[in-house]
CSV table of C-alpha atoms in Angstrom, one decimal:
chain,number,residue,atom,x,y,z
A,10,ASP,CA,-37.4,5.3,75.6
A,11,ILE,CA,-39.7,3.2,73.5
A,12,GLN,CA,-38.4,2.8,69.9
A,13,MET,CA,-40.8,2.2,67.0
A,14,THR,CA,-39.5,0.3,63.9
A,15,GLN,CA,-41.7,0.6,60.8
A,16,SER,CA,-41.4,-1.4,57.6
A,17,PRO,CA,-41.0,-1.2,54.8
A,18,SER,CA,-39.6,2.3,54.3
A,19,THR,CA,-40.9,2.4,50.8
A,20,LEU,CA,-43.7,0.4,49.2
A,21,SER,CA,-44.6,0.4,45.5
A,22,ALA,CA,-48.2,-0.7,44.7
A,23,SER,CA,-51.0,-0.2,42.2
A,24,VAL,CA,-54.5,1.1,42.5
A,25,GLY,CA,-56.6,-1.8,43.8
A,26,ASP,CA,-53.8,-3.6,45.6
A,27,ARG,CA,-54.0,-4.7,49.2
A,28,VAL,CA,-51.0,-3.4,51.2
A,29,THR,CA,-49.8,-3.9,54.7
A,30,ILE,CA,-47.4,-1.8,56.7
A,31,THR,CA,-45.8,-3.1,59.9
A,32,CYS,CA,-44.8,-1.3,63.1
A,33,ARG,CA,-42.9,-2.9,66.0
A,34,ALA,CA,-42.4,-1.4,69.4
A,35,SER,CA,-39.3,-2.0,71.5
A,36,GLN,CA,-41.5,-2.9,74.5
A,37,SER,CA,-45.1,-3.6,75.0
A,38,ILE,CA,-47.4,-0.6,74.4
A,39,SER,CA,-50.7,-2.5,74.9
A,40,ASN,CA,-52.9,-1.0,72.2
A,41,TRP,CA,-51.7,2.6,72.5
A,42,LEU,CA,-50.8,2.9,68.8
A,43,ALA,CA,-52.0,5.3,66.1
A,44,TRP,CA,-51.5,5.6,62.4
A,45,TYR,CA,-51.3,8.8,60.4
A,46,GLN,CA,-51.2,9.8,56.8
A,47,LEU,CA,-49.0,12.6,55.6
A,48,LYS,CA,-49.1,14.5,52.3
A,49,PRO,CA,-46.8,17.3,51.3
A,50,GLY,CA,-48.1,20.7,52.4
A,51,LYS,CA,-51.0,19.3,54.3
A,52,ALA,CA,-51.7,18.7,57.9
A,53,PRO,CA,-51.2,15.1,59.1
A,54,LYS,CA,-54.3,13.0,59.3
A,55,LEU,CA,-55.2,10.5,62.0
A,56,LEU,CA,-56.4,7.3,60.5
A,57,ILE,CA,-56.4,4.7,63.3
A,58,TYR,CA,-56.1,5.0,67.1
A,59,GLU,CA,-55.9,2.5,69.9
A,60,ALA,CA,-54.4,0.1,67.3
A,61,SER,CA,-57.6,-0.8,65.5
A,62,THR,CA,-60.2,2.0,65.9
A,63,LEU,CA,-61.0,3.8,62.7
A,64,GLU,CA,-61.1,7.6,63.1
A,65,SER,CA,-64.4,9.2,62.1
A,66,GLY,CA,-64.5,10.0,58.4
A,67,VAL,CA,-61.7,7.7,57.4
A,68,PRO,CA,-62.7,5.2,54.7
A,69,SER,CA,-63.3,1.6,55.8
A,70,ARG,CA,-60.6,0.3,53.4
A,71,PHE,CA,-58.2,1.3,56.2
A,72,SER,CA,-57.8,-1.1,59.1
A,73,GLY,CA,-55.4,-1.6,61.9
A,74,SER,CA,-54.6,-4.6,64.1
A,75,GLY,CA,-52.1,-5.8,66.7
A,76,SER,CA,-51.3,-5.3,70.4
A,77,GLY,CA,-48.3,-5.5,72.6
A,78,THR,CA,-45.3,-5.0,70.2
A,79,GLU,CA,-46.6,-5.9,66.7
A,80,PHE,CA,-49.0,-3.8,64.7
A,81,THR,CA,-50.2,-3.5,61.1
A,82,LEU,CA,-52.0,-1.0,59.0
A,83,THR,CA,-53.8,-2.5,56.0
A,84,ILE,CA,-55.3,-0.7,53.1
A,85,SER,CA,-57.7,-3.2,51.4
A,86,SER,CA,-57.9,-1.7,48.0
A,87,LEU,CA,-55.6,1.2,47.2
A,88,GLN,CA,-57.2,4.3,45.8
A,89,PRO,CA,-55.3,7.1,44.0
A,90,ASP,CA,-55.7,9.4,47.0
A,91,ASP,CA,-53.9,6.9,49.3
A,92,PHE,CA,-50.5,7.4,47.8
A,93,ALA,CA,-48.8,9.2,50.7
A,94,THR,CA,-46.5,8.6,53.6
A,95,TYR,CA,-47.7,6.7,56.7
A,96,TYR,CA,-46.4,6.9,60.2
A,97,CYS,CA,-47.1,4.8,63.3
A,98,GLN,CA,-47.0,6.4,66.7
A,99,GLN,CA,-46.9,5.0,70.2
A,100,TYR,CA,-48.6,6.9,73.0
A,101,ASN,CA,-48.0,4.5,75.9
A,102,THR,CA,-45.8,7.2,77.3
A,103,TYR,CA,-46.2,10.9,77.1
A,104,SER,CA,-43.5,11.2,74.5
A,105,GLY,CA,-45.4,10.0,71.5
A,106,THR,CA,-42.6,8.3,69.5
A,107,PHE,CA,-43.1,7.9,65.8
A,108,GLY,CA,-41.9,5.2,63.4
A,109,GLN,CA,-39.6,6.2,60.5
A,110,GLY,CA,-42.5,6.3,58.0
A,111,THR,CA,-43.5,4.3,55.0
A,112,LYS,CA,-43.7,6.1,51.6
A,113,LEU,CA,-46.4,4.5,49.5
A,114,GLU,CA,-45.6,5.0,45.8
A,115,ILE,CA,-47.5,4.3,42.6
A,116,LYS,CA,-46.0,1.3,40.8
B,20,GLU,CA,-64.8,22.7,62.8
B,21,VAL,CA,-61.5,22.4,64.7
B,22,GLN,CA,-58.9,24.8,63.5
B,23,LEU,CA,-55.3,25.0,64.6
B,24,VAL,CA,-53.2,27.8,63.1
B,25,GLU,CA,-49.5,28.0,63.8
B,26,SER,CA,-47.5,31.2,63.4
B,27,GLY,CA,-44.2,32.7,64.4
B,28,GLY,CA,-41.8,30.7,62.3
B,29,GLY,CA,-39.0,32.2,60.3
B,30,LEU,CA,-35.3,32.4,59.7
B,31,VAL,CA,-33.2,32.7,62.8
B,32,GLN,CA,-29.4,32.5,63.5
B,33,PRO,CA,-27.9,29.7,65.5
B,34,GLY,CA,-28.2,30.6,69.2
B,35,GLY,CA,-31.2,32.8,68.6
B,36,SER,CA,-34.8,32.6,69.9
B,37,LEU,CA,-38.3,32.3,68.5
B,38,ARG,CA,-41.8,32.0,69.9
B,39,LEU,CA,-44.3,29.9,68.0
B,40,SER,CA,-48.0,30.3,68.6
B,41,CYS,CA,-50.9,28.0,67.8
B,42,ALA,CA,-54.3,29.6,67.8
B,43,ALA,CA,-57.1,27.1,68.4
B,44,SER,CA,-60.8,27.3,67.5
B,45,GLY,CA,-63.8,25.1,67.1
B,46,PHE,CA,-63.4,23.3,70.4
B,47,THR,CA,-63.1,23.9,74.1
B,48,PHE,CA,-59.4,24.5,74.2
B,49,SER,CA,-59.0,24.1,78.0
B,50,SER,CA,-60.4,20.6,77.9
B,51,TYR,CA,-57.6,19.1,75.8
B,52,ALA,CA,-53.9,18.4,76.2
B,53,MET,CA,-51.9,19.8,73.3
B,54,THR,CA,-48.6,18.8,71.6
B,55,TRP,CA,-46.0,20.1,69.2
B,56,VAL,CA,-44.5,17.7,66.6
B,57,ARG,CA,-41.9,18.7,64.1
B,58,GLN,CA,-40.7,17.4,60.7
B,59,ALA,CA,-37.2,18.3,59.5
B,60,PRO,CA,-36.7,18.6,55.8
B,61,GLY,CA,-36.7,15.1,54.3
B,62,LYS,CA,-37.1,13.5,57.7
B,63,GLY,CA,-39.9,11.9,59.7
B,64,LEU,CA,-42.1,13.1,62.4
B,65,GLU,CA,-40.6,13.9,65.8
B,66,TRP,CA,-42.5,14.6,69.0
B,67,VAL,CA,-41.3,17.8,70.6
B,68,SER,CA,-43.4,18.7,73.6
B,69,ALA,CA,-46.7,18.3,75.3
B,70,ILE,CA,-48.8,20.2,77.9
B,71,SER,CA,-51.7,19.1,80.1
B,72,ARG,CA,-55.1,20.7,79.9
B,73,SER,CA,-54.4,23.1,82.7
B,74,GLY,CA,-50.8,23.8,81.7
B,75,GLY,CA,-49.6,22.5,85.0
B,76,SER,CA,-47.6,19.7,83.5
B,77,THR,CA,-45.3,19.9,80.5
B,78,TYR,CA,-43.1,17.3,78.8
B,79,TYR,CA,-40.2,17.6,76.4
B,80,ALA,CA,-38.1,15.5,74.1
B,81,ASP,CA,-34.5,15.1,75.3
B,82,SER,CA,-33.4,17.0,72.1
B,83,VAL,CA,-35.1,20.2,73.3
B,84,LYS,CA,-35.2,19.9,77.0
B,85,GLY,CA,-33.8,23.0,78.7
B,86,ARG,CA,-34.0,25.1,75.5
B,87,PHE,CA,-37.8,25.0,74.7
B,88,THR,CA,-40.6,26.0,77.0
B,89,LEU,CA,-44.2,25.1,76.3
B,90,SER,CA,-47.1,27.1,77.7
B,91,ARG,CA,-50.8,27.8,77.1
B,92,ASP,CA,-53.3,30.6,77.6
B,93,ASN,CA,-56.6,29.0,77.9
B,94,SER,CA,-58.4,32.4,78.0
B,95,LYS,CA,-57.0,33.0,74.6
B,96,SER,CA,-57.2,29.4,73.3
B,97,THR,CA,-53.5,29.7,72.3
B,98,LEU,CA,-50.5,27.5,72.7
B,99,TYR,CA,-47.0,28.9,72.8
B,100,LEU,CA,-43.6,27.3,72.2
B,101,HIS,CA,-40.7,29.4,73.3
B,102,MET,CA,-37.5,28.2,71.6
B,103,ASN,CA,-34.1,29.4,72.8
B,104,SER,CA,-30.5,28.5,71.9
B,105,LEU,CA,-31.7,27.3,68.5
B,106,ARG,CA,-29.5,25.0,66.5
B,107,ALA,CA,-29.4,24.0,62.9
B,108,GLU,CA,-30.9,20.7,63.7
B,109,ASP,CA,-34.0,22.5,65.0
B,110,THR,CA,-34.8,23.4,61.4
B,111,ALA,CA,-38.2,21.9,60.7
B,112,VAL,CA,-41.9,22.5,60.1
B,113,TYR,CA,-43.5,22.7,63.5
B,114,HIS,CA,-47.1,21.4,63.9
B,115,CYS,CA,-49.3,21.8,66.9
B,116,ALA,CA,-51.8,19.1,67.5
B,117,LYS,CA,-54.9,18.4,69.7
B,118,GLU,CA,-54.8,15.2,71.7
B,119,LYS,CA,-57.7,12.9,71.4
B,120,GLY,CA,-57.8,12.1,75.1
B,121,SER,CA,-55.9,8.9,75.2
B,122,GLY,CA,-52.8,10.4,73.5
B,123,SER,CA,-53.2,10.2,69.8
B,124,TYR,CA,-53.4,13.4,67.9
B,125,GLU,CA,-56.8,13.9,66.3
B,126,SER,CA,-56.3,17.3,64.8
B,127,TRP,CA,-53.2,19.1,63.4
B,128,GLY,CA,-52.3,22.4,62.1
B,129,GLN,CA,-50.6,22.8,58.8
B,130,GLY,CA,-47.4,23.9,60.5
B,131,THR,CA,-44.9,26.8,60.6
B,132,LEU,CA,-41.4,26.6,59.2
B,133,VAL,CA,-38.4,27.3,61.4
B,134,THR,CA,-35.1,27.7,59.7
B,135,VAL,CA,-32.0,28.0,61.8
B,136,SER,CA,-29.1,29.2,59.7
B,137,SER,CA,-26.4,31.9,59.6
């Protein structure tokens, strides 16, 4: 099975900061990687798919990069609505393994 | 607008059974593979099961294989997850999700809570 390792597990930042979250796959997944945003009590939201493609309606301050085994999610200028938990997910295989999550907190 | 509405969750004793449903609207249900993902309290997301557009192929996480059965009724635009031999570690919010085509999940329901406890 493909394992996904996400870091950091918690990130403290301020409005306006640029932040980066990293996700590593245990084997190459090409660009079959997605990023999601989770908020308590709400449905998860797809942000990025195929490693770098922005989902329709997602603000352009979100961006993704990487291929193979190393991937990043960058938020260029944090907004108050961005404080949430973020997950990467590989879908190179039908079992869409998720990373452990990164909780983005207000500093 | 795509809508996915899960139902059927609740409190069940260890060893018991439940059937979750996911009613879909706003898109051609039969054209999309579907998935269940769960989140245990205080834990991360875990992929549970997936089904092809026709329902002819199903896939399961090792943690639920042999206990859970995923099916769909395309005439009713509804997804079903039959859960047997439930364990405490199955306690979670269960979300259904619509696959984008390449495998990411572009739309999610808000989830239904399953609690396995005596």
